[in-house]
């Protein structure tokens, strides 16, 4: 910090311009500032962080304790901060990533979604994380700015400058992301040091070519609403959205033209928000319990047909039974690899074991012996492991028929059956049999020919609490 303070003082004294880049987040996902400070404003959030962070010159600090306290006080709907050494035990700060939040603030800022490989600002520990640096760095910068005698000559980009080159302040602070550039490493090079050097050299080349100012302008891939969010609270990473220039930094020359992008929504959180808003406005969800509605929304989202809601059947308490089973660590058995791969593992509440035995070496001979499909044959391999499990069928009607048969034969009962086989032969019939007699097992299914792996996986993700951004 002393080196930085010296560089700023020297630049101001010599009447020179200074760009200071910092490799940590300058902002948090939209909604954070309001929760923590009562104002939707970047500077209010910075000051709230500075007020709570204790950071000594010996690097002793309270970042983990502070994050735990913010999780408890400001994020009662679900923790945002996560990641800590296993030796640091705090009730309100998990060692592993929590479920994706379903409401703002989400897991990632817009700029992080555009920056390849960027980590969430909420992650405080483990490889590549910048969350700790962000808390400590923002606290230091906030105090520096509030106490500086020439504060009017220092600007924080893009909050105080906008996406423009018309600012008058000679000193500009900006968030950078060294991984934006490909950095060649020589013998004995330390990666972090090489990245910093490479970024400084790249910006110097831009300045020599007279195009450095372009990096401060509006990224061409942001909508007006996204620009507003960046300037108000989230901030932006210098260079993101100007990849034509960062490409030039690799020695390819500075391009003269940029191809205008197509106009479409790029922000994943906004895509999900508008999708779910459309579904809720067009689909009739009144007959579904409140807990069940997110699952119905996900099923509709998976197929794009709002009339699907009319064909969804379920037993009383089915959603609760499945959600509780997953929370208790229940196994998940899938009839197809597509279902297996569609289940988002990070959403599962207990690191649940997800199995598809379709390609197990025992299945093909068993199918031949039983004169049935491989999908049905694998169900026999589930039989002794099904107690309390969640059964997910999103492809083969024969698998659902066989499941009902082995239940009739006395097999142990799962906690929930998700019945979404699809097709023209047996799909409607197998689901009709399930709805007519579920053998005492809670179920959720779609009547008729419609179904499929995407719906089946979406149902599991909803049960796991995954109605969010899927970041």
Short mmCIF file of N, CA and C in Angstrom, two decimals, residues 396-402 404 419-422 424-437 445-449:
data_model
loop_
_atom_site.label_atom_id
_atom_site.label_comp_id
_atom_site.label_asym_id
_atom_site.label_seq_id
_atom_site.Cartn_x
_atom_site.Cartn_y
_atom_site.Cartn_z
N UNK A 396 -36.65 -44.08 -21.21
CA UNK A 396 -37.20 -45.37 -21.63
C UNK A 396 -38.47 -45.76 -20.87
N UNK A 397 -39.60 -45.89 -21.57
CA UNK A 397 -40.81 -46.41 -20.92
C UNK A 397 -40.60 -47.78 -20.30
N UNK A 398 -39.75 -48.61 -20.94
CA UNK A 398 -39.53 -49.95 -20.40
C UNK A 398 -38.90 -49.91 -19.02
N UNK A 399 -38.08 -48.88 -18.76
CA UNK A 399 -37.47 -48.74 -17.43
C UNK A 399 -38.53 -48.46 -16.38
N UNK A 400 -39.50 -47.60 -16.72
CA UNK A 400 -40.56 -47.30 -15.76
C UNK A 400 -41.46 -48.50 -15.55
N UNK A 401 -41.82 -49.19 -16.63
CA UNK A 401 -42.63 -50.41 -16.48
C UNK A 401 -41.91 -51.42 -15.58
N UNK A 402 -40.62 -51.61 -15.82
CA UNK A 402 -39.87 -52.60 -15.04
C UNK A 402 -39.76 -52.19 -13.58
N UNK A 404 -41.97 -50.54 -11.87
CA UNK A 404 -43.26 -50.87 -11.24
C UNK A 404 -43.39 -52.37 -11.01
N UNK A 419 -41.09 -39.59 -13.24
CA UNK A 419 -41.43 -40.33 -14.44
C UNK A 419 -41.58 -39.44 -15.65
N UNK A 420 -40.54 -39.41 -16.50
CA UNK A 420 -40.56 -38.58 -17.69
C UNK A 420 -40.11 -39.33 -18.95
N UNK A 421 -40.46 -40.63 -19.10
CA UNK A 421 -40.11 -41.30 -20.35
C UNK A 421 -40.82 -40.61 -21.52
N UNK A 422 -40.19 -40.65 -22.68
CA UNK A 422 -40.70 -39.91 -23.83
C UNK A 422 -40.85 -40.85 -25.02
N UNK A 424 -43.40 -42.61 -28.49
CA UNK A 424 -44.70 -42.98 -29.05
C UNK A 424 -45.14 -44.38 -28.64
N UNK A 425 -44.22 -45.17 -28.10
CA UNK A 425 -44.56 -46.54 -27.72
C UNK A 425 -44.29 -46.72 -26.23
N UNK A 426 -45.32 -46.77 -25.46
CA UNK A 426 -45.20 -47.07 -24.04
C UNK A 426 -45.00 -45.89 -23.12
N UNK A 427 -44.68 -44.73 -23.65
CA UNK A 427 -44.41 -43.58 -22.77
C UNK A 427 -45.67 -43.16 -22.02
N UNK A 428 -46.73 -42.89 -22.77
CA UNK A 428 -47.98 -42.47 -22.14
C UNK A 428 -48.52 -43.57 -21.23
N UNK A 429 -48.42 -44.83 -21.70
CA UNK A 429 -48.98 -45.95 -20.94
C UNK A 429 -48.23 -46.19 -19.63
N UNK A 430 -46.91 -46.11 -19.66
CA UNK A 430 -46.14 -46.35 -18.43
C UNK A 430 -46.41 -45.28 -17.39
N UNK A 431 -46.56 -44.04 -17.84
CA UNK A 431 -46.83 -42.96 -16.89
C UNK A 431 -48.26 -43.02 -16.38
N UNK A 432 -49.17 -43.47 -17.23
CA UNK A 432 -50.55 -43.65 -16.77
C UNK A 432 -50.62 -44.71 -15.68
N UNK A 433 -49.86 -45.79 -15.82
CA UNK A 433 -49.82 -46.84 -14.80
C UNK A 433 -49.23 -46.30 -13.50
N UNK A 434 -48.18 -45.48 -13.60
CA UNK A 434 -47.58 -44.88 -12.41
C UNK A 434 -48.58 -43.99 -11.69
N UNK A 435 -49.30 -43.15 -12.46
CA UNK A 435 -50.26 -42.23 -11.84
C UNK A 435 -51.43 -42.97 -11.22
N UNK A 436 -51.84 -44.07 -11.86
CA UNK A 436 -52.97 -44.85 -11.35
C UNK A 436 -52.61 -45.62 -10.09
N UNK A 437 -51.38 -46.11 -10.03
CA UNK A 437 -50.94 -46.91 -8.87
C UNK A 437 -49.43 -46.77 -8.73
N UNK A 445 -44.77 -36.78 -12.53
CA UNK A 445 -44.68 -37.27 -13.91
C UNK A 445 -45.37 -36.30 -14.86
N UNK A 446 -45.13 -36.50 -16.15
CA UNK A 446 -45.81 -35.76 -17.21
C UNK A 446 -46.64 -36.74 -18.01
N UNK A 447 -47.94 -36.53 -18.06
CA UNK A 447 -48.80 -37.43 -18.81
C UNK A 447 -48.55 -37.30 -20.32
N UNK A 448 -48.84 -38.38 -21.04
CA UNK A 448 -48.76 -38.35 -22.49
C UNK A 448 -47.39 -38.70 -23.03
N UNK A 449 -47.17 -38.32 -24.28
CA UNK A 449 -45.94 -38.70 -24.98
C UNK A 449 -44.74 -37.84 -24.61
#
